[in-house]
Coordinates of C-alpha atoms and ligand atoms in Angstrom, one line a residue:
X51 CA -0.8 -18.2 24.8
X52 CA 2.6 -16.2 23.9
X53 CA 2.5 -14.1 20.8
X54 CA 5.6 -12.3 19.4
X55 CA 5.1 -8.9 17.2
X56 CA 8.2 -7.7 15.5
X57 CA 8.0 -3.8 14.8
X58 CA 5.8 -3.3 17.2
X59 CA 6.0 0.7 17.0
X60 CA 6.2 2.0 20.7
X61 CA 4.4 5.8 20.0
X62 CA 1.5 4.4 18.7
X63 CA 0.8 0.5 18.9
X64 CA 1.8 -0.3 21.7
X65 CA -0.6 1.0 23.9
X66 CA -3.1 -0.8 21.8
X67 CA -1.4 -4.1 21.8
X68 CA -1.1 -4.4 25.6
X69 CA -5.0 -3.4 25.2
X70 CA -5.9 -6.6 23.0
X71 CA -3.3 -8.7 24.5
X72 CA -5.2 -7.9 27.7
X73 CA -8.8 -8.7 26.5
X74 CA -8.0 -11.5 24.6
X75 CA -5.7 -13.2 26.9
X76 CA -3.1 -13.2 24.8
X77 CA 0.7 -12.9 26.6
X78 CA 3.1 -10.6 24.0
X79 CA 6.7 -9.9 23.6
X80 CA 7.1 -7.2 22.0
X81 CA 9.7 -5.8 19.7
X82 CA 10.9 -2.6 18.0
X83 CA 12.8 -4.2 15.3
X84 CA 11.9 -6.3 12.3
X85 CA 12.9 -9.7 12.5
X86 CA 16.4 -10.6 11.6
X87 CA 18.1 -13.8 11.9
X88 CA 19.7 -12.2 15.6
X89 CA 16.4 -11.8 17.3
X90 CA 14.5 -15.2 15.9
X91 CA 14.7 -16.3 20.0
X92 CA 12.5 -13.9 20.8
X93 CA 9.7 -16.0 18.9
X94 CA 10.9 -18.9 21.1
X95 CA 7.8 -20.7 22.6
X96 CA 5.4 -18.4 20.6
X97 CA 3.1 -20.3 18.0
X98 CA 2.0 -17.2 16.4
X99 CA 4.2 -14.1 15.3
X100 CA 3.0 -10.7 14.2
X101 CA 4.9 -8.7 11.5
X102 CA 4.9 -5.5 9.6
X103 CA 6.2 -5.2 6.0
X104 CA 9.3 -6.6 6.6
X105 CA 10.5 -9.3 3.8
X106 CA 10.1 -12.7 5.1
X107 CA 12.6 -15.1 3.5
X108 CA 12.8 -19.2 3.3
X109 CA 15.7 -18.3 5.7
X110 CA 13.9 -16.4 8.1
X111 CA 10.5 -18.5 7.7
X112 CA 13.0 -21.5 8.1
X113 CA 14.4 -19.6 11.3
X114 CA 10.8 -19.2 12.9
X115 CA 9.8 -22.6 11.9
X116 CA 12.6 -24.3 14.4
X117 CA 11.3 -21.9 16.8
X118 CA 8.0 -23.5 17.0
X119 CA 6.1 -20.7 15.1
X120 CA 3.2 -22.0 13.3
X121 CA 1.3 -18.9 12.5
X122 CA 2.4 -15.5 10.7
X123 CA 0.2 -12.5 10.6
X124 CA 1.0 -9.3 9.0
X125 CA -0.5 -6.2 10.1
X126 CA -0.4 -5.0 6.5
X127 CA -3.5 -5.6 3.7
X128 CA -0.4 -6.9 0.7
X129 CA 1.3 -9.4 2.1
X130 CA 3.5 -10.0 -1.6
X131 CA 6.5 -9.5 1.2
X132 CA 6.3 -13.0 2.8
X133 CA 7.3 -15.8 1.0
X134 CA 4.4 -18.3 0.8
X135 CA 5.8 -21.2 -1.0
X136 CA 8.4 -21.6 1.9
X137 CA 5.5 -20.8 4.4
X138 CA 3.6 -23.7 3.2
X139 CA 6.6 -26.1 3.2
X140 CA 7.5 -24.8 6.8
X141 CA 4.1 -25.3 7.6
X142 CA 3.2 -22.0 8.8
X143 CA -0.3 -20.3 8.1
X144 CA -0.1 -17.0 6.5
X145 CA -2.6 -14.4 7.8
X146 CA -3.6 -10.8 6.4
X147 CA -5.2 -8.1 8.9
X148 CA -7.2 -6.0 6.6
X149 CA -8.2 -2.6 7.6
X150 CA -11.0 -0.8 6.5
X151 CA -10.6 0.1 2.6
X152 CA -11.0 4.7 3.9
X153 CA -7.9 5.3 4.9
X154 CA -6.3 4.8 1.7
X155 CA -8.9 5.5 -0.6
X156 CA -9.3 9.1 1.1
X157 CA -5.6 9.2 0.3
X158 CA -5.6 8.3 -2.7
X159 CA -8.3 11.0 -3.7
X160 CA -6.3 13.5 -2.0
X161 CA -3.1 12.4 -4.4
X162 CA -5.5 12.6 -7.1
X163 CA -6.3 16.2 -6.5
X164 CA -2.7 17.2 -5.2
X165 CA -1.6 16.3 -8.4
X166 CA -4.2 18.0 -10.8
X167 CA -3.8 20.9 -9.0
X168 CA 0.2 21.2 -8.9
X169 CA -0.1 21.1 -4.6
X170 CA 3.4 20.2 -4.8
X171 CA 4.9 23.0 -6.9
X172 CA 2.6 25.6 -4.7
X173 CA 3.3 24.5 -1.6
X174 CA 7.3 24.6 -2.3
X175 CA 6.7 28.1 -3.7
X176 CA 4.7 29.5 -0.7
X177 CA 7.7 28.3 1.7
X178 CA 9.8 30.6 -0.1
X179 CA 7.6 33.3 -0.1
X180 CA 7.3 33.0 -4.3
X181 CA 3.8 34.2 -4.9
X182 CA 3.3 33.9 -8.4
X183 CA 0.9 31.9 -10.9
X184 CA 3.0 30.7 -13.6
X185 CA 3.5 27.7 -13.9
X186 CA 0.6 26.0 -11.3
X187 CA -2.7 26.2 -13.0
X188 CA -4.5 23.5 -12.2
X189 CA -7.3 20.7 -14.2
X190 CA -10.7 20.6 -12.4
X191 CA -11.9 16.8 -11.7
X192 CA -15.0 17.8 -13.5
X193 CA -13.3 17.7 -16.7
X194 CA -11.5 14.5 -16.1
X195 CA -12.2 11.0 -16.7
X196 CA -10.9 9.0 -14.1
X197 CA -9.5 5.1 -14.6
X198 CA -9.3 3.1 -11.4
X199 CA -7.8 -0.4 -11.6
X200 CA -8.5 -2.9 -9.1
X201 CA -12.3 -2.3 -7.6
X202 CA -12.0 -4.3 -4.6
X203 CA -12.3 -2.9 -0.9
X204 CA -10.5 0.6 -1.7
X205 CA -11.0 1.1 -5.5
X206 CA -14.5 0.7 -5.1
X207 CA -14.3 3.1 -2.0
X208 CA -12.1 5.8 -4.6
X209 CA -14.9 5.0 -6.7
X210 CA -17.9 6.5 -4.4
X211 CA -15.9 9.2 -3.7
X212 CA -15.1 10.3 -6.7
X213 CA -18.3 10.3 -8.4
X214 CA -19.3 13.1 -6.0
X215 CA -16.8 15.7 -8.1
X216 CA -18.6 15.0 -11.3
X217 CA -16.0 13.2 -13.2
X218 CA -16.1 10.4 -15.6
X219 CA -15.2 7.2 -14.2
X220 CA -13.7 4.2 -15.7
X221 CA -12.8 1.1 -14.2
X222 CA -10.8 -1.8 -14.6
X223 CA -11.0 -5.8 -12.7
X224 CA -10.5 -8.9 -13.3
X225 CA -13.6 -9.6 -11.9
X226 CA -16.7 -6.8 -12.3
X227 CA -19.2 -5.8 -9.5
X228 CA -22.9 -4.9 -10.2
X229 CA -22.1 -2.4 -7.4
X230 CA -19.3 -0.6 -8.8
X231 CA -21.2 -0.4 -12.3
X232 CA -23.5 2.3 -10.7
X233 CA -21.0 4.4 -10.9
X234 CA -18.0 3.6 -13.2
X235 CA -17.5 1.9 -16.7
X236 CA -15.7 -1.2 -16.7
X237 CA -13.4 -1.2 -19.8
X238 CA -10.6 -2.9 -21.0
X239 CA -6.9 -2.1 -20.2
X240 CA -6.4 -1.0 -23.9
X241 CA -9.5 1.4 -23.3
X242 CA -8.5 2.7 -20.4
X243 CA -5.0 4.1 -21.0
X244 CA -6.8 5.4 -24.3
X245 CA -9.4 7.4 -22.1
X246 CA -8.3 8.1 -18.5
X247 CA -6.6 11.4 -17.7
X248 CA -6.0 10.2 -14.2
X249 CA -5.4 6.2 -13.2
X250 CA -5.4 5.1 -9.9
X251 CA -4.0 1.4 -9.0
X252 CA -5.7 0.1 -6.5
X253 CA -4.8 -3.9 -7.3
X254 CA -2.3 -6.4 -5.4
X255 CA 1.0 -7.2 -6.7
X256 CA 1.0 -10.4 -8.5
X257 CA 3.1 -12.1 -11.1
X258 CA 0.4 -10.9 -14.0
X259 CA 0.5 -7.6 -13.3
X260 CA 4.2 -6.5 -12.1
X261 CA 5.5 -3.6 -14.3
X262 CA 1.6 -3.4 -15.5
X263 CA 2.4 0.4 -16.3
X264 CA 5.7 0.2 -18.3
X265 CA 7.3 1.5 -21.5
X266 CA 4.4 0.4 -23.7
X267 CA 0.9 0.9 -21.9
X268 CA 2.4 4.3 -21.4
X269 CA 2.7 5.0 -25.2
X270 CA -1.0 4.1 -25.3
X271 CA -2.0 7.0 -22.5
X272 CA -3.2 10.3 -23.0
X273 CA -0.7 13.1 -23.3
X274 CA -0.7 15.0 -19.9
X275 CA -2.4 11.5 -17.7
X276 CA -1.5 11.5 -14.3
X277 CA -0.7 8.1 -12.4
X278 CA -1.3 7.7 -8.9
X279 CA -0.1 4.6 -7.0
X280 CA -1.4 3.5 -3.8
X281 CA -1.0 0.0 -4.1
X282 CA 2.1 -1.2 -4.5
X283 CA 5.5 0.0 -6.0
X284 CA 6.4 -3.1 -8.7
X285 CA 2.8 -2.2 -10.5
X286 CA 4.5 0.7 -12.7
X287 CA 8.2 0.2 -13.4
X288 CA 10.3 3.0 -12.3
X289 CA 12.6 3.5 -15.6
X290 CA 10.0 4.1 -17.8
X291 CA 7.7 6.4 -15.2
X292 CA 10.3 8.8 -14.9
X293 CA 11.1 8.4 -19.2
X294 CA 7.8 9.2 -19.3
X295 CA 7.8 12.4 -17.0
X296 CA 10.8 13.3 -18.8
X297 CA 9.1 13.4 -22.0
X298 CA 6.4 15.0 -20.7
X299 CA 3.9 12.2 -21.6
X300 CA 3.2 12.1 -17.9
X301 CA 1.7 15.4 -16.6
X302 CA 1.8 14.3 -13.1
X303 CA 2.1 11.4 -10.8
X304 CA 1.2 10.2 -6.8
X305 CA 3.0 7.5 -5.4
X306 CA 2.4 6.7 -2.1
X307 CA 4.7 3.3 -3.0
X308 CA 7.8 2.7 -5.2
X309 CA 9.8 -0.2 -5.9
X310 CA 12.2 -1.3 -3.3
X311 CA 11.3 0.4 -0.5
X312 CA 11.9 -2.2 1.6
X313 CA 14.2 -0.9 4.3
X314 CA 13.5 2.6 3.4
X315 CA 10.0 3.6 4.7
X316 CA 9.0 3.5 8.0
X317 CA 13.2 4.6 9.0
X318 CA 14.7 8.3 9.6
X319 CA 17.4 7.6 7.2
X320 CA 18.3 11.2 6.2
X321 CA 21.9 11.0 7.2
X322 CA 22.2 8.5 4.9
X323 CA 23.1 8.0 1.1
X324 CA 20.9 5.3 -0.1
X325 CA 20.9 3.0 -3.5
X326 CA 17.7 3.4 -4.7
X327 CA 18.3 6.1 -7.8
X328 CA 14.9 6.0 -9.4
X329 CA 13.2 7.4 -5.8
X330 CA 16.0 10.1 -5.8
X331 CA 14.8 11.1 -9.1
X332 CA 11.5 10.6 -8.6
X333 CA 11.3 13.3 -5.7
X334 CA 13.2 14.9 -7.0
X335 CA 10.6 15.9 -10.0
X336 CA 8.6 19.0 -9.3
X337 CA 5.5 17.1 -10.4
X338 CA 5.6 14.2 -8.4
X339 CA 4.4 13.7 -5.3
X340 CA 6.1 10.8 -3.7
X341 CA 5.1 9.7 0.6
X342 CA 6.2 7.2 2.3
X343 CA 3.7 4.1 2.4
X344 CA 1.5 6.7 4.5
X345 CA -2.0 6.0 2.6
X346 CA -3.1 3.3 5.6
X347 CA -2.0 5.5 8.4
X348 CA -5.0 7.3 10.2
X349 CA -5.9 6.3 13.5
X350 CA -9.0 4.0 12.7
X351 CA -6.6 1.8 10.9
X352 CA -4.1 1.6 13.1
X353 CA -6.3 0.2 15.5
X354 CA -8.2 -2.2 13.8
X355 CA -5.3 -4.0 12.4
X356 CA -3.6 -4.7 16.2
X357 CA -7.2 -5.5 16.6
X358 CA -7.5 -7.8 14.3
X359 CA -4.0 -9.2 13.9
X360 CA -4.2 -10.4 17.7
X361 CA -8.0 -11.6 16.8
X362 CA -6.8 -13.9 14.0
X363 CA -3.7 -15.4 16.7
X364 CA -6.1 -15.8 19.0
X365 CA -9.1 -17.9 16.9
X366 CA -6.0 -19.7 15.3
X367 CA -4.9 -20.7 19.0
X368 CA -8.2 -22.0 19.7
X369 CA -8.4 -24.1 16.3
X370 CA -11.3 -21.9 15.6
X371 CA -12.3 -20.4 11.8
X372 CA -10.4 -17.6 10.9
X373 CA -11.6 -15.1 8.6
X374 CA -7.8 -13.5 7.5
X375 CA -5.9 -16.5 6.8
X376 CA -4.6 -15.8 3.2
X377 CA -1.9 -19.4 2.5
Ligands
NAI26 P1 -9.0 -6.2 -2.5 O1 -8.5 -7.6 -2.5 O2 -10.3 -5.8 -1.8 O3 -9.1 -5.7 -4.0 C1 -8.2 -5.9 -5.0 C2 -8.8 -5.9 -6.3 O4 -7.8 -6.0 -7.3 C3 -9.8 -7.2 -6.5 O5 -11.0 -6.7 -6.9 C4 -9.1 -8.0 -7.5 O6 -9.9 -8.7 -8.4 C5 -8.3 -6.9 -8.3 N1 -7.2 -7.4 -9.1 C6 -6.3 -8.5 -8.8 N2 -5.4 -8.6 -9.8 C7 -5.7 -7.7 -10.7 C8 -5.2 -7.3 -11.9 N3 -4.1 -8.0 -12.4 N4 -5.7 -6.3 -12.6 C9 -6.8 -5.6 -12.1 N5 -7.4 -5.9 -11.0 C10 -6.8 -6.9 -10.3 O7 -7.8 -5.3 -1.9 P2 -7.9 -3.8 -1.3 O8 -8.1 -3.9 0.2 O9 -8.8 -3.0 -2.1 O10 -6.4 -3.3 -1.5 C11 -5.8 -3.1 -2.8 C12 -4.3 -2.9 -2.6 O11 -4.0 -1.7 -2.0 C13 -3.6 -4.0 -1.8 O12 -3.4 -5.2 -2.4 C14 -2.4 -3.3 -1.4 O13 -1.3 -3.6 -2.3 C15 -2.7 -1.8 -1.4 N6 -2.7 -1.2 -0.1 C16 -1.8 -0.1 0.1 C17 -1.8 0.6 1.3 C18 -1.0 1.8 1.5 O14 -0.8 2.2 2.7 N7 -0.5 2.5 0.5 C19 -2.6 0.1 2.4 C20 -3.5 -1.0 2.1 C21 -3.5 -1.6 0.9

């Protein structure tokens, strides 16, 4: 039973994935790089491959498809990067490896609070040895009313959290949960932008919702709201977050994702000028605190998804039930 994992990162999965391959009986091949059209051999004779965030095109589906490969996990919880239309046609099962919902919702609470209290500005000013005050007063939680958006796994999980600092919490679904109403208001959209000083996104990328924070739900926030995205970039669109920093309708924001990051995070590109403007200027912002795609990384995550990646291969192998298949 061959598997192949593309980006298989050697300082910290790999040692797990020879682990799992072990106990499960699983034979890998495994690969530093993403997969590209010159290493589509290497999936040769494997049934199941195992990606990262890498986009996965008709032509490289197509590619892995000839190959043999009939099953595609991605070690990610989103997996808006793989094209499932040409999946299906290919005939190639899509599978998610979900980690636990902590890792980012910690993150996102700690983005939440590095942005009320200016940890950017201060932390850039103690480097430098600039000791004074002006300038990074902060907001206390307490005085805030928080909107999340998306209560599934981790925006319920931001939820708990959050009600332990005593601020007022309103939330946003498609779908409510008895569970998350202990805690939070569900309100509109409308509702929301008019009473949140904080939102938090914490829903998939889908063709509703792209650009859901834009030009005119921002018009409808409060002066001074702070955004934080942990989610994923194409949820706010980037023109009109940084028109809105620039006008100061935006006090602060947290992205832990922007739009087209693809071939950007997870690479040591500093020597290099890259073409995505709006990131430049977004980091570029004293008030914005933009990381790399980081919010999943903690060591309990990491873990589980090889786990559970090489889990879902395995049952798929056998024919068996498999709790992650997502197309
Ligand atoms: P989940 O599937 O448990 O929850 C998503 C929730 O969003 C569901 O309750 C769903 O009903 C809701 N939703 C769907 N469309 C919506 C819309 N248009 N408006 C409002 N709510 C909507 O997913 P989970 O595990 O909570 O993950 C949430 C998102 O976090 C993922 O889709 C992914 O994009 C992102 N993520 C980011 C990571 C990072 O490292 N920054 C790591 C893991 C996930």
């Amino acid at each position: 039973m061959k598997v192949t994992v593309y980006s298989c990162r050697e300082f910290d999965e790999e040692r797990i994935f020879r682990k799992y391959g072990e106990e499960l009986g699983l034979e890998l091949v495994l690969c530093p790089d993403a997969p590209e059209p010159g290493n589509l051999g290497l999936a040769e004779g494997s049934a199941c491959v195992d990606i990262l965030t890498s986009k996965m095109t008709r032509e490289l589906l197509g590619g892995l498809r000839d190959r043999g490969v009939r099953y595609l996990v991605t070690r990610t919880i989103g997996y808006d990067h793989i094209d499932l239309e040409a999946a299906k046609e290919f005939g190639i099962t899509v599978a998610n490896a979900p980690y636990g919902p902590h890792g980012v919702a910690d993150y996102a609470v700690m983005l939440i609070l590095m942005s009320i209290r200016n940890a950017k500005r201060i932390i850039e000013r103690t480097n430098i040895q600039d000791y004074s005050l002006k300038g990074i007063q902060g907001r206390e939680l307490k005085d805030l009313t928080v909107g999340v958006i998306g209560t599934g796994r981790i925006g319920e999980t931001v939820i708990r959290s959050l009600s332990g600092f005593g601020c007022r919490l309103v939330a946003y679904d498609l779908y409510e949960k008895e569970e998350v109403k202990k805690y939070a208001e569900y309100v509109t959209l409308a509702q929301m932008w008019k009473r949140a000083d904080v939102v938090t996104l914490h829903a998939p990328l889908t063709e509703e919702n792209y650009h859901m924070i834009g030009e005119e739900s921002i018009a409808r926030m409060k002066d001074g709201v702070v955004i934080v995205n942990t989610a994923r970039g194409g949820l706010i669109d980037s023109q009109a977050l940084i028109a809105g920093i620039e006008a100061g309708k935006i006090g602060a924001a947290g992205l832990d994702v922007v739009e087209n990051e693809f071939g950007l995070y997870y690479y040591d590109r500093k020597s290099d000028v890259l073409d995505n403007r709006e990131l430049a200027v977004l980091r570029g912002f004293p008030n914005v605190t933009v990381t790399h795609h980081m919010a999943f990384y903690t060591d309990d995550c990491v873990e589980t998804v090889v786990r559970d990646s090489l889990t879902g291969c395995k049952l798929f192998l056998e024919g068996k039930e498999n709790p992650w298949r997502v197309a």
